[in-house]
Amino acid sequence: MSTKAAPLVHTRSHALQQRAERYFPGGVNSPVRAFRAVGGAPPFVERAEGAYVVDADGNRYIDYVGSWGPMILGHAFPPVVEAIERAARNSASFGASTASEADLAERIVACYPAIEKMRFVSSGTEATMSAIRLARAATGRKIIIKFEGCYHGHADGLLVKAGSGVATFGIPGSAGVPEEIAGLTIALPYNDLGAVEAAFAAHPDAIAAIIVEPIVGNAGCIPPHLGPAGFAPELVDRMHRQQRKAWEATVGPADYLAGLRLLTRQYGALFICDEVMTGFRVALGGACELYSLDPDLVTLGKIVGGGLPVGVFGGKQKYMDMLAPLGPVYQAGTLSGNPLAMAAGIATIGYLQEHKTEVYSRIEATARAVFDGVSQEAQKANVVLCGNRVGAMWTWFFTGGPVRNYEDAAKSDTAAFGRFHRAMLDRGVWLPPSQFEAAFLGTAHGEAEVQATIEAAKEAFRAA
Ligand code: PLP
């Protein structure tokens, strides 16, 4: 079989990109969409259905981006489309409360026991930014711990050593962030509890919160350490030994994250799980369910809005009640709790709740098949890859691995990734256009898409 794909025609996409460049920096409204990290012009999307997107030139691709996570039920999923249409007939927005907000909140609380109260916002960035403000107000402290390669949106203090587009373009943070603000963020290697303990020891009364992607997605997919190997030996010695039994009874085997929880409790800081990506994806209750986590605050986005702009921050009532109008922490939004977004969220989360077992077992099996199949093709072609996967999110790093943190991920051969990406795109498979992003799939992907993807990868590896 030929390893050459007939080059796809992108004439209309090229023209649309040129027009977009007149109006938008880089022609885009979010940097990674420009495809700079993988080369070539980005296809412009005209429509999408199920597991497929169709570009402006009529090329059809199997989609592993899923709007960067939200499309767990596939594109244009009829119940979601109908819910949006129904809501739109009653007007798109009122700037006043509607019953739909509590309808969605009720569903979120049922999935996330850690969330007692919440607030809807319009993006993941707003959710994490607001959670940080709340943590600072609750503790009267200023410093935030985050982890290298984690991305929590583009609020000033959270861009320090961030993942996603920041990592993709090799930027250490962002111009325009005052050093006084960046100086309040401590960025530590992920999966290293010793580093966290040292930071708390150095600033015992100054750290307001740890914010973490419990499973990193924005440096590519990196799971948390499981088991005692995740602990720094000195931490095990000093405190873990006495408490280990009690933890194991309550938190299961996710020791890295359990360690973060323990340290935040010990030092009076808040533990914020940023589940904008992992929420409703790795399980109905996200990483909190998967690893039995009990954070103080949780941030959500992506799936919770069914493809419309929604973010959530929520958690313990004693913290959430510090928000205006009850308390002194100000936070607001003209379109927060937007009725169209609530309708899409209710349809999506409702479907996930009602078909929980079926959905999560299906996407696990499909993701496993495509992940293993492509990894095996790489091995046969002597292409060095290290794959990380948790459920239906994964990354093939172009390095021998293991990839346990951003430093490991950064060893990837990004040029090789770029060639692979382009070769797959030419064969009708749309992967995230950066080594430092996770791929996703949903319930619309099935055997046919898996086989076509493996076949495309076989050719792409041989062509590379
Ligand atoms: N937090 C995480 C874990 C994310 O993956 C993202 C976006 O990818 C954000 C926050 C920011 O969300 P948004 O792009 O909706 O502002």
Tab-separated table of C-alpha atoms and ligand atoms in Angstrom:
chain	number	residue	atom	x	y	z
A	1	MET	CA	0.000	0.000	0.000
A	2	SER	CA	1.254	3.464	-0.799
A	3	THR	CA	2.366	5.575	2.141
A	4	LYS	CA	1.628	8.727	0.175
A	5	ALA	CA	-1.695	10.392	0.833
A	6	ALA	CA	-3.179	12.386	-2.007
A	7	PRO	CA	-2.624	15.969	-0.758
A	8	LEU	CA	-5.861	17.467	0.455
A	9	VAL	CA	-7.059	20.633	-1.229
A	10	HIS	CA	-7.203	23.567	1.176
A	11	THR	CA	-7.853	26.401	-1.256
A	12	ARG	CA	-10.832	27.856	0.581
A	13	SER	CA	-9.221	27.436	3.997
A	14	HIS	CA	-6.124	29.299	2.762
A	15	ALA	CA	-8.264	32.157	1.501
A	16	LEU	CA	-10.238	32.277	4.743
A	17	GLN	CA	-7.019	32.282	6.779
A	18	GLN	CA	-5.702	35.210	4.755
A	19	ARG	CA	-8.908	37.140	5.331
A	20	ALA	CA	-8.849	36.271	9.073
A	21	GLU	CA	-5.281	37.557	9.359
A	22	ARG	CA	-6.544	41.011	8.460
A	23	TYR	CA	-8.729	41.057	11.561
A	24	PHE	CA	-7.198	38.739	14.151
A	25	PRO	CA	-3.597	38.400	15.366
A	26	GLY	CA	-2.316	35.281	13.610
A	27	GLY	CA	-5.752	34.961	12.055
A	28	VAL	CA	-7.146	33.335	15.175
A	29	ASN	CA	-9.036	33.990	18.371
A	30	SER	CA	-7.009	31.476	20.401
A	31	PRO	CA	-3.318	30.890	19.569
A	32	VAL	CA	-3.054	27.098	19.154
A	33	ARG	CA	-5.695	27.225	16.400
A	34	ALA	CA	-3.092	28.857	14.135
A	35	PHE	CA	-1.274	25.488	13.725
A	36	ARG	CA	2.089	27.268	14.101
A	37	ALA	CA	3.527	24.384	16.121
A	38	VAL	CA	2.814	21.810	13.431
A	39	GLY	CA	3.238	23.880	10.279
A	40	GLY	CA	0.826	24.359	7.436
A	41	ALA	CA	-2.291	26.444	7.339
A	42	PRO	CA	-5.179	25.450	9.591
A	43	PRO	CA	-8.295	24.060	7.939
A	44	PHE	CA	-11.343	26.247	8.542
A	45	VAL	CA	-14.250	24.251	9.894
A	46	GLU	CA	-17.603	24.540	8.234
A	47	ARG	CA	-19.584	21.998	10.220
A	48	ALA	CA	-19.237	18.897	12.345
A	49	GLU	CA	-21.353	15.909	13.173
A	50	GLY	CA	-20.690	13.011	15.510
A	51	ALA	CA	-16.998	12.087	15.331
A	52	TYR	CA	-16.310	14.098	12.168
A	53	VAL	CA	-15.508	17.679	11.231
A	54	VAL	CA	-15.785	18.988	7.679
A	55	ASP	CA	-13.641	21.870	6.501
A	56	ALA	CA	-14.408	24.703	4.100
A	57	ASP	CA	-13.024	22.672	1.168
A	58	GLY	CA	-15.261	19.706	1.979
A	59	ASN	CA	-12.482	17.566	3.508
A	60	ARG	CA	-13.768	15.277	6.238
A	61	TYR	CA	-11.696	14.397	9.288
A	62	ILE	CA	-12.038	12.083	12.286
A	63	ASP	CA	-11.910	14.580	15.124
A	64	TYR	CA	-9.718	13.970	18.172
A	65	VAL	CA	-9.906	17.559	19.417
A	66	GLY	CA	-13.612	17.642	20.247
A	67	SER	CA	-13.539	21.436	20.664
A	68	TRP	CA	-10.674	20.823	23.143
A	69	GLY	CA	-12.775	18.519	25.272
A	70	PRO	CA	-16.442	19.462	25.438
A	71	MET	CA	-17.757	17.179	22.670
A	72	ILE	CA	-17.886	13.960	24.681
A	73	LEU	CA	-21.255	13.097	23.095
A	74	GLY	CA	-20.107	13.973	19.593
A	75	HIS	CA	-20.771	17.067	17.515
A	76	ALA	CA	-24.303	18.338	17.036
A	77	PHE	CA	-25.666	15.688	19.396
A	78	PRO	CA	-29.432	15.931	18.763
A	79	PRO	CA	-30.613	16.290	22.418
A	80	VAL	CA	-28.106	19.136	22.920
A	81	VAL	CA	-29.066	20.871	19.667
A	82	GLU	CA	-32.770	20.594	20.524
A	83	ALA	CA	-32.224	21.960	24.037
A	84	ILE	CA	-30.362	24.979	22.652
A	85	GLU	CA	-33.044	25.596	20.025
A	86	ARG	CA	-35.809	25.394	22.633
A	87	ALA	CA	-34.018	27.790	24.966
A	88	ALA	CA	-33.228	30.253	22.164
A	89	ARG	CA	-36.927	30.642	21.350
A	90	ASN	CA	-37.366	32.183	24.814
A	91	SER	CA	-34.556	34.729	24.141
A	92	ALA	CA	-30.834	34.286	24.467
A	93	SER	CA	-30.249	36.157	27.699
A	94	PHE	CA	-32.061	38.105	30.399
A	95	GLY	CA	-29.488	39.212	32.964
A	96	ALA	CA	-31.823	37.784	35.591
A	97	SER	CA	-32.087	34.399	37.263
A	98	THR	CA	-33.727	31.422	35.567
A	99	ALA	CA	-34.700	28.007	36.913
A	100	SER	CA	-32.256	26.394	34.500
A	101	GLU	CA	-29.277	27.539	36.605
A	102	ALA	CA	-30.389	25.506	39.621
A	103	ASP	CA	-31.376	22.630	37.304
A	104	LEU	CA	-27.799	22.354	36.087
A	105	ALA	CA	-26.354	23.043	39.551
A	106	GLU	CA	-28.395	20.170	41.001
A	107	ARG	CA	-26.869	17.815	38.453
A	108	ILE	CA	-23.340	19.076	39.117
A	109	VAL	CA	-23.705	18.643	42.880
A	110	ALA	CA	-24.937	15.077	42.312
A	111	CYS	CA	-21.735	14.308	40.375
A	112	TYR	CA	-19.356	16.284	42.598
A	113	PRO	CA	-19.866	15.759	46.336
A	114	ALA	CA	-17.067	18.282	47.001
A	115	ILE	CA	-19.219	21.028	45.496
A	116	GLU	CA	-21.753	22.292	48.010
A	117	LYS	CA	-22.303	25.632	46.318
A	118	MET	CA	-21.077	27.028	43.029
A	119	ARG	CA	-21.139	29.924	40.680
A	120	PHE	CA	-21.453	29.832	36.900
A	121	VAL	CA	-19.087	31.904	34.805
A	122	SER	CA	-18.440	31.941	31.063
A	123	SER	CA	-15.011	30.294	30.756
A	124	GLY	CA	-12.495	28.120	32.537
A	125	THR	CA	-10.237	31.141	32.904
A	126	GLU	CA	-12.886	33.013	34.852
A	127	ALA	CA	-13.491	29.955	37.018
A	128	THR	CA	-9.867	29.524	38.081
A	129	MET	CA	-9.280	33.274	38.443
A	130	SER	CA	-12.289	33.530	40.754
A	131	ALA	CA	-11.295	30.439	42.734
A	132	ILE	CA	-7.865	31.960	43.370
A	133	ARG	CA	-9.389	35.233	44.556
A	134	LEU	CA	-11.635	33.309	46.907
A	135	ALA	CA	-8.730	31.260	48.263
A	136	ARG	CA	-6.743	34.414	48.932
A	137	ALA	CA	-9.683	36.018	50.689
A	138	ALA	CA	-10.393	32.890	52.748
A	139	THR	CA	-6.815	32.536	53.952
A	140	GLY	CA	-5.645	36.154	53.998
A	141	ARG	CA	-2.567	34.902	52.106
A	142	LYS	CA	-1.141	35.748	48.697
A	143	ILE	CA	1.032	32.946	47.310
A	144	ILE	CA	-0.354	30.301	44.958
A	145	ILE	CA	1.357	27.013	44.128
A	146	LYS	CA	0.816	25.693	40.616
A	147	PHE	CA	2.651	23.067	38.601
A	148	GLU	CA	4.905	23.457	35.571
A	149	GLY	CA	3.077	22.645	32.360
A	150	CYS	CA	-0.370	22.962	33.948
A	151	TYR	CA	-2.618	25.500	32.259
A	152	HIS	CA	-5.432	27.120	34.196
A	153	GLY	CA	-6.507	29.747	31.696
A	154	HIS	CA	-4.853	33.061	30.976
A	155	ALA	CA	-5.287	35.050	34.199
A	156	ASP	CA	-2.014	36.877	34.986
A	157	GLY	CA	-0.787	34.877	37.971
A	158	LEU	CA	-1.603	31.517	36.390
A	159	LEU	CA	0.484	31.941	33.247
A	160	VAL	CA	3.742	31.289	35.083
A	161	LYS	CA	5.365	28.213	33.483
A	162	ALA	CA	2.011	27.319	31.997
A	163	GLY	CA	1.168	24.533	29.578
A	164	SER	CA	-1.068	24.465	26.492
A	165	GLY	CA	-0.301	27.314	24.064
A	166	VAL	CA	2.265	28.831	26.442
A	167	ALA	CA	4.274	25.597	26.318
A	168	THR	CA	3.536	25.100	22.624
A	169	PHE	CA	5.193	28.391	21.751
A	170	GLY	CA	7.998	27.943	24.301
A	171	ILE	CA	7.069	31.098	26.217
A	172	PRO	CA	8.110	31.045	29.907
A	173	GLY	CA	5.037	33.043	30.930
A	174	SER	CA	3.614	36.111	29.282
A	175	ALA	CA	4.738	39.656	28.569
A	176	GLY	CA	2.401	42.086	30.261
A	177	VAL	CA	2.249	40.191	33.542
A	178	PRO	CA	3.857	42.420	36.207
A	179	GLU	CA	6.636	40.663	38.072
A	180	GLU	CA	4.897	41.566	41.337
A	181	ILE	CA	1.982	39.388	40.209
A	182	ALA	CA	4.108	36.570	38.762
A	183	GLY	CA	6.147	36.640	41.994
A	184	LEU	CA	3.100	35.481	43.926
A	185	THR	CA	3.022	32.207	41.979
A	186	ILE	CA	5.339	29.344	42.846
A	187	ALA	CA	5.587	26.863	39.948
A	188	LEU	CA	6.781	23.396	40.950
A	189	PRO	CA	7.334	20.137	39.059
A	190	TYR	CA	4.218	17.978	38.909
A	191	ASN	CA	4.347	14.574	40.594
A	192	ASP	CA	6.958	15.711	43.136
A	193	LEU	CA	5.555	15.987	46.644
A	194	GLY	CA	8.945	16.754	48.108
A	195	ALA	CA	9.030	20.025	46.148
A	196	VAL	CA	5.615	20.963	47.509
A	197	GLU	CA	6.603	20.180	51.040
A	198	ALA	CA	9.749	22.283	50.659
A	199	ALA	CA	7.682	25.225	49.391
A	200	PHE	CA	5.342	24.997	52.374
A	201	ALA	CA	8.304	24.728	54.716
A	202	ALA	CA	9.782	27.893	53.185
A	203	HIS	CA	6.486	29.839	53.313
A	204	PRO	CA	4.417	28.170	56.038
A	205	ASP	CA	2.019	31.088	56.566
A	206	ALA	CA	1.915	32.619	53.104
A	207	ILE	CA	0.490	30.004	50.726
A	208	ALA	CA	-3.196	30.546	49.995
A	209	ALA	CA	-3.772	27.546	47.737
A	210	ILE	CA	-2.491	24.780	45.545
A	211	ILE	CA	-4.155	24.657	42.152
A	212	VAL	CA	-3.602	21.504	40.131
A	213	GLU	CA	-4.853	19.739	37.051
A	214	PRO	CA	-5.304	16.416	38.858
A	215	ILE	CA	-4.476	14.680	35.584
A	216	VAL	CA	-2.380	17.071	33.544
A	217	GLY	CA	-3.796	17.615	30.076
A	218	ASN	CA	-2.105	20.829	29.066
A	219	ALA	CA	1.474	19.550	28.903
A	220	GLY	CA	0.054	16.599	27.033
A	221	CYS	CA	-1.585	13.941	29.187
A	222	ILE	CA	0.333	13.154	32.386
A	223	PRO	CA	-1.345	11.030	35.068
A	224	PRO	CA	-0.651	11.482	38.779
A	225	HIS	CA	1.692	9.076	40.541
A	226	LEU	CA	-0.159	6.223	42.088
A	227	GLY	CA	1.088	4.360	45.100
A	228	PRO	CA	3.778	5.115	47.644
A	229	ALA	CA	6.360	5.764	44.924
A	230	GLY	CA	4.702	9.139	44.556
A	231	PHE	CA	5.946	10.255	47.933
A	232	ALA	CA	9.199	11.886	48.755
A	233	PRO	CA	10.895	9.500	51.221
A	234	GLU	CA	11.227	12.174	53.890
A	235	LEU	CA	7.517	12.910	53.680
A	236	VAL	CA	6.711	9.235	54.076
A	237	ASP	CA	8.977	9.123	57.099
A	238	ARG	CA	7.762	12.177	58.882
A	239	MET	CA	4.043	12.113	58.566
A	240	HIS	CA	2.765	9.775	55.976
A	241	ARG	CA	3.434	6.622	57.939
A	242	GLN	CA	1.011	7.429	60.752
A	243	GLN	CA	-1.677	8.696	58.446
A	244	ARG	CA	-1.313	6.291	55.612
A	245	LYS	CA	-3.864	3.778	56.860
A	246	ALA	CA	-6.485	6.440	57.410
A	247	TRP	CA	-5.888	7.870	53.930
A	248	GLU	CA	-6.017	4.545	52.216
A	249	ALA	CA	-9.383	3.921	53.777
A	250	THR	CA	-10.688	7.199	52.398
A	251	VAL	CA	-8.673	8.272	49.401
A	252	GLY	CA	-7.640	5.085	47.644
A	253	PRO	CA	-4.308	4.733	45.934
A	254	ALA	CA	-3.816	8.177	44.363
A	255	ASP	CA	-1.010	9.102	46.631
A	256	TYR	CA	0.390	12.174	44.856
A	257	LEU	CA	-2.944	13.939	44.962
A	258	ALA	CA	-3.698	12.644	48.450
A	259	GLY	CA	-0.356	14.093	49.493
A	260	LEU	CA	-1.316	17.501	48.093
A	261	ARG	CA	-4.557	17.306	50.059
A	262	LEU	CA	-2.686	16.405	53.214
A	263	LEU	CA	-0.143	19.193	52.872
A	264	THR	CA	-2.780	21.850	52.182
A	265	ARG	CA	-4.701	20.757	55.293
A	266	GLN	CA	-1.549	20.716	57.349
A	267	TYR	CA	-0.537	24.244	56.332
A	268	GLY	CA	-4.018	25.799	56.215
A	269	ALA	CA	-4.063	26.349	52.445
A	270	LEU	CA	-6.923	25.557	50.083
A	271	PHE	CA	-6.732	22.664	47.637
A	272	ILE	CA	-8.165	23.614	44.249
A	273	CYS	CA	-8.744	20.879	41.685
A	274	ASP	CA	-8.919	22.389	38.241
A	275	GLU	CA	-11.175	19.933	36.463
A	276	VAL	CA	-11.986	22.157	33.509
A	277	MET	CA	-10.571	19.406	31.284
A	278	THR	CA	-10.991	16.258	33.373
A	279	GLY	CA	-14.442	17.049	34.783
A	280	PHE	CA	-17.092	14.659	33.390
A	281	ARG	CA	-14.384	13.227	31.102
A	282	VAL	CA	-12.349	10.708	33.079
A	283	ALA	CA	-15.481	9.793	35.079
A	284	LEU	CA	-18.852	11.424	35.681
A	285	GLY	CA	-17.359	12.979	38.811
A	286	GLY	CA	-14.032	13.624	37.066
A	287	ALA	CA	-10.699	13.037	38.776
A	288	CYS	CA	-12.377	13.708	42.138
A	289	GLU	CA	-14.424	10.538	41.635
A	290	LEU	CA	-11.599	8.563	40.051
A	291	TYR	CA	-9.171	9.301	42.890
A	292	SER	CA	-11.610	9.948	45.763
A	293	LEU	CA	-10.462	13.533	46.202
A	294	ASP	CA	-12.040	16.026	48.554
A	295	PRO	CA	-10.806	19.442	47.413
A	296	ASP	CA	-11.911	22.740	48.948
A	297	LEU	CA	-12.714	24.208	45.542
A	298	VAL	CA	-13.260	22.687	42.111
A	299	THR	CA	-13.223	24.439	38.751
A	300	LEU	CA	-15.124	23.084	35.767
A	301	GLY	CA	-15.660	24.094	32.151
A	302	LYS	CA	-15.727	22.467	28.709
A	303	ILE	CA	-18.125	19.457	28.996
A	304	VAL	CA	-20.301	21.209	31.588
A	305	GLY	CA	-21.407	23.663	28.889
A	306	GLY	CA	-21.995	21.047	26.173
A	307	GLY	CA	-19.954	23.187	23.748
A	308	LEU	CA	-21.301	26.560	24.868
A	309	PRO	CA	-19.203	28.944	26.975
A	310	VAL	CA	-19.592	27.861	30.608
A	311	GLY	CA	-17.244	27.688	33.568
A	312	VAL	CA	-17.980	26.771	37.168
A	313	PHE	CA	-16.169	27.310	40.417
A	314	GLY	CA	-17.604	25.723	43.498
A	315	GLY	CA	-16.817	23.902	46.691
A	316	LYS	CA	-17.281	24.130	50.411
A	317	GLN	CA	-20.166	26.368	51.383
A	318	LYS	CA	-18.108	28.199	54.007
A	319	TYR	CA	-15.868	29.509	51.229
A	320	MET	CA	-18.529	30.049	48.570
A	321	ASP	CA	-20.632	32.120	50.984
A	322	MET	CA	-17.789	34.627	51.091
A	323	LEU	CA	-18.882	35.778	47.613
A	324	ALA	CA	-20.952	38.915	47.032
A	325	PRO	CA	-23.768	39.550	47.775
A	326	LEU	CA	-23.310	37.451	50.952
A	327	GLY	CA	-19.685	38.258	51.581
A	328	PRO	CA	-16.813	40.589	50.705
A	329	VAL	CA	-15.355	38.771	47.656
A	330	TYR	CA	-16.574	40.377	44.460
A	331	GLN	CA	-17.257	38.321	41.360
A	332	ALA	CA	-19.877	38.854	38.632
A	333	GLY	CA	-20.758	38.252	34.974
A	334	THR	CA	-23.230	39.762	32.504
A	335	LEU	CA	-23.756	36.421	30.764
A	336	SER	CA	-23.080	34.107	33.738
A	337	GLY	CA	-25.675	31.326	33.869
A	338	ASN	CA	-26.719	32.142	30.304
A	339	PRO	CA	-29.906	30.195	29.499
A	340	LEU	CA	-28.639	28.722	26.225
A	341	ALA	CA	-25.466	27.533	27.920
A	342	MET	CA	-27.469	26.123	30.845
A	343	ALA	CA	-29.750	24.262	28.417
A	344	ALA	CA	-26.766	22.720	26.606
A	345	GLY	CA	-25.189	21.816	29.945
A	346	ILE	CA	-28.357	20.206	31.299
A	347	ALA	CA	-28.806	18.152	28.119
A	348	THR	CA	-25.163	17.019	28.204
A	349	ILE	CA	-24.765	16.285	31.908
A	350	GLY	CA	-28.262	14.790	32.027
A	351	TYR	CA	-27.365	12.367	29.259
A	352	LEU	CA	-24.081	11.465	30.959
A	353	GLN	CA	-25.882	10.809	34.248
A	354	GLU	CA	-28.570	8.677	32.671
A	355	HIS	CA	-26.113	6.658	30.556
A	356	LYS	CA	-23.128	6.738	32.871
A	357	THR	CA	-21.997	3.125	32.675
A	358	GLU	CA	-22.564	2.848	28.947
A	359	VAL	CA	-20.820	6.160	28.105
A	360	TYR	CA	-17.724	5.753	30.239
A	361	SER	CA	-17.169	2.100	29.388
A	362	ARG	CA	-17.620	2.852	25.685
A	363	ILE	CA	-15.181	5.767	25.549
A	364	GLU	CA	-12.639	3.873	27.655
A	365	ALA	CA	-12.773	0.903	25.263
A	366	THR	CA	-12.629	3.064	22.125
A	367	ALA	CA	-9.776	5.169	23.477
A	368	ARG	CA	-7.854	2.086	24.551
A	369	ALA	CA	-8.253	0.553	21.086
A	370	VAL	CA	-7.046	3.626	19.208
A	371	PHE	CA	-4.288	4.399	21.708
A	372	ASP	CA	-2.920	0.854	21.724
A	373	GLY	CA	-3.361	0.407	17.978
A	374	VAL	CA	-1.422	3.550	17.051
A	375	SER	CA	1.244	2.836	19.685
A	376	GLN	CA	1.732	-0.637	18.175
A	377	GLU	CA	2.098	0.816	14.679
A	378	ALA	CA	4.788	3.162	16.014
A	379	GLN	CA	6.630	0.243	17.527
A	380	LYS	CA	6.463	-1.718	14.264
A	381	ALA	CA	7.851	1.298	12.411
A	382	ASN	CA	10.601	1.817	15.016
A	383	VAL	CA	9.230	5.231	15.922
A	384	VAL	CA	10.046	6.117	19.519
A	385	LEU	CA	6.859	7.094	21.337
A	386	CYS	CA	5.760	7.310	24.933
A	387	GLY	CA	1.998	7.232	25.310
A	388	ASN	CA	0.091	8.379	28.383
A	389	ARG	CA	-3.641	7.822	28.664
A	390	VAL	CA	-6.358	8.167	31.269
A	391	GLY	CA	-9.732	7.098	29.880
A	392	ALA	CA	-10.628	9.082	26.784
A	393	MET	CA	-7.771	11.586	27.025
A	394	TRP	CA	-4.244	10.778	25.943
A	395	THR	CA	-1.013	11.955	24.305
A	396	TRP	CA	1.647	10.272	22.211
A	397	PHE	CA	4.880	11.990	23.200
A	398	PHE	CA	7.709	11.710	20.684
A	399	THR	CA	10.231	10.676	23.320
A	400	GLY	CA	11.233	7.419	24.947
A	401	GLY	CA	9.692	8.547	28.222
A	402	PRO	CA	8.579	8.065	30.869
A	403	VAL	CA	6.696	11.357	30.885
A	404	ARG	CA	5.922	12.204	34.503
A	405	ASN	CA	6.148	15.981	34.411
A	406	TYR	CA	6.648	18.901	32.062
A	407	GLU	CA	10.435	18.489	31.972
A	408	ASP	CA	9.945	14.972	30.606
A	409	ALA	CA	7.292	16.148	28.119
A	410	ALA	CA	9.610	18.895	26.879
A	411	LYS	CA	12.120	16.218	25.762
A	412	SER	CA	9.714	15.325	22.954
A	413	ASP	CA	10.851	15.748	19.375
A	414	THR	CA	8.294	18.397	18.469
A	415	ALA	CA	9.422	18.479	14.825
A	416	ALA	CA	8.643	14.745	14.558
A	417	PHE	CA	5.294	15.378	16.207
A	418	GLY	CA	4.606	18.122	13.653
A	419	ARG	CA	5.361	15.763	10.744
A	420	PHE	CA	3.137	13.092	12.261
A	421	HIS	CA	0.350	15.599	12.792
A	422	ARG	CA	0.492	16.781	9.190
A	423	ALA	CA	0.656	13.234	7.842
A	424	MET	CA	-2.410	12.283	9.880
A	425	LEU	CA	-4.300	15.378	8.792
A	426	ASP	CA	-3.544	14.520	5.157
A	427	ARG	CA	-5.100	11.136	5.857
A	428	GLY	CA	-8.250	12.571	7.365
A	429	VAL	CA	-7.379	12.414	11.074
A	430	TRP	CA	-7.398	15.667	13.037
A	431	LEU	CA	-5.213	15.463	16.146
A	432	PRO	CA	-4.604	18.418	18.502
A	433	PRO	CA	-2.056	20.634	16.695
A	434	SER	CA	0.514	20.631	19.511
A	435	GLN	CA	2.622	18.064	21.322
A	436	PHE	CA	1.547	19.699	24.576
A	437	GLU	CA	-2.158	18.969	24.355
A	438	ALA	CA	-4.313	15.932	25.011
A	439	ALA	CA	-6.384	14.146	22.387
A	440	PHE	CA	-10.018	13.342	23.182
A	441	LEU	CA	-12.732	11.177	21.789
A	442	GLY	CA	-16.380	10.627	22.597
A	443	THR	CA	-19.336	8.310	22.231
A	444	ALA	CA	-19.661	9.021	18.494
A	445	HIS	CA	-16.289	7.387	17.793
A	446	GLY	CA	-16.505	3.683	17.088
A	447	GLU	CA	-14.778	0.745	15.478
A	448	ALA	CA	-14.712	2.296	11.992
A	449	GLU	CA	-12.966	5.439	13.257
A	450	VAL	CA	-10.510	3.412	15.320
A	451	GLN	CA	-9.517	1.242	12.368
A	452	ALA	CA	-9.222	4.216	9.999
A	453	THR	CA	-7.029	6.042	12.529
A	454	ILE	CA	-4.727	3.058	13.032
A	455	GLU	CA	-4.433	2.611	9.273
A	456	ALA	CA	-3.632	6.311	8.850
A	457	ALA	CA	-0.992	6.113	11.586
A	458	LYS	CA	0.583	3.050	9.969
A	459	GLU	CA	1.020	5.035	6.753
A	460	ALA	CA	2.040	8.219	8.550
A	461	PHE	CA	4.804	6.473	10.505
A	462	ARG	CA	6.097	4.836	7.344
A	463	ALA	CA	5.985	8.130	5.471
A	464	ALA	CA	7.817	10.049	8.238
B	1	PLP	N1	-8.129	24.974	33.175
B	1	PLP	C1	-7.832	23.917	32.399
B	1	PLP	C2	-7.386	22.649	33.039
B	1	PLP	C3	-7.943	24.003	31.021
B	1	PLP	O1	-7.647	22.949	30.257
B	1	PLP	C4	-8.370	25.224	30.442
B	1	PLP	C5	-8.479	25.365	28.981
B	1	PLP	O2	-8.052	24.568	28.217
B	1	PLP	C6	-8.679	26.292	31.283
B	1	PLP	C7	-8.556	26.131	32.640
B	1	PLP	C8	-9.155	27.584	30.716
B	1	PLP	O3	-10.426	27.436	30.189
B	1	PLP	P1	-10.968	28.450	29.081
B	1	PLP	O4	-10.175	28.208	27.838
B	1	PLP	O5	-12.420	28.107	28.954
B	1	PLP	O6	-10.757	29.830	29.615
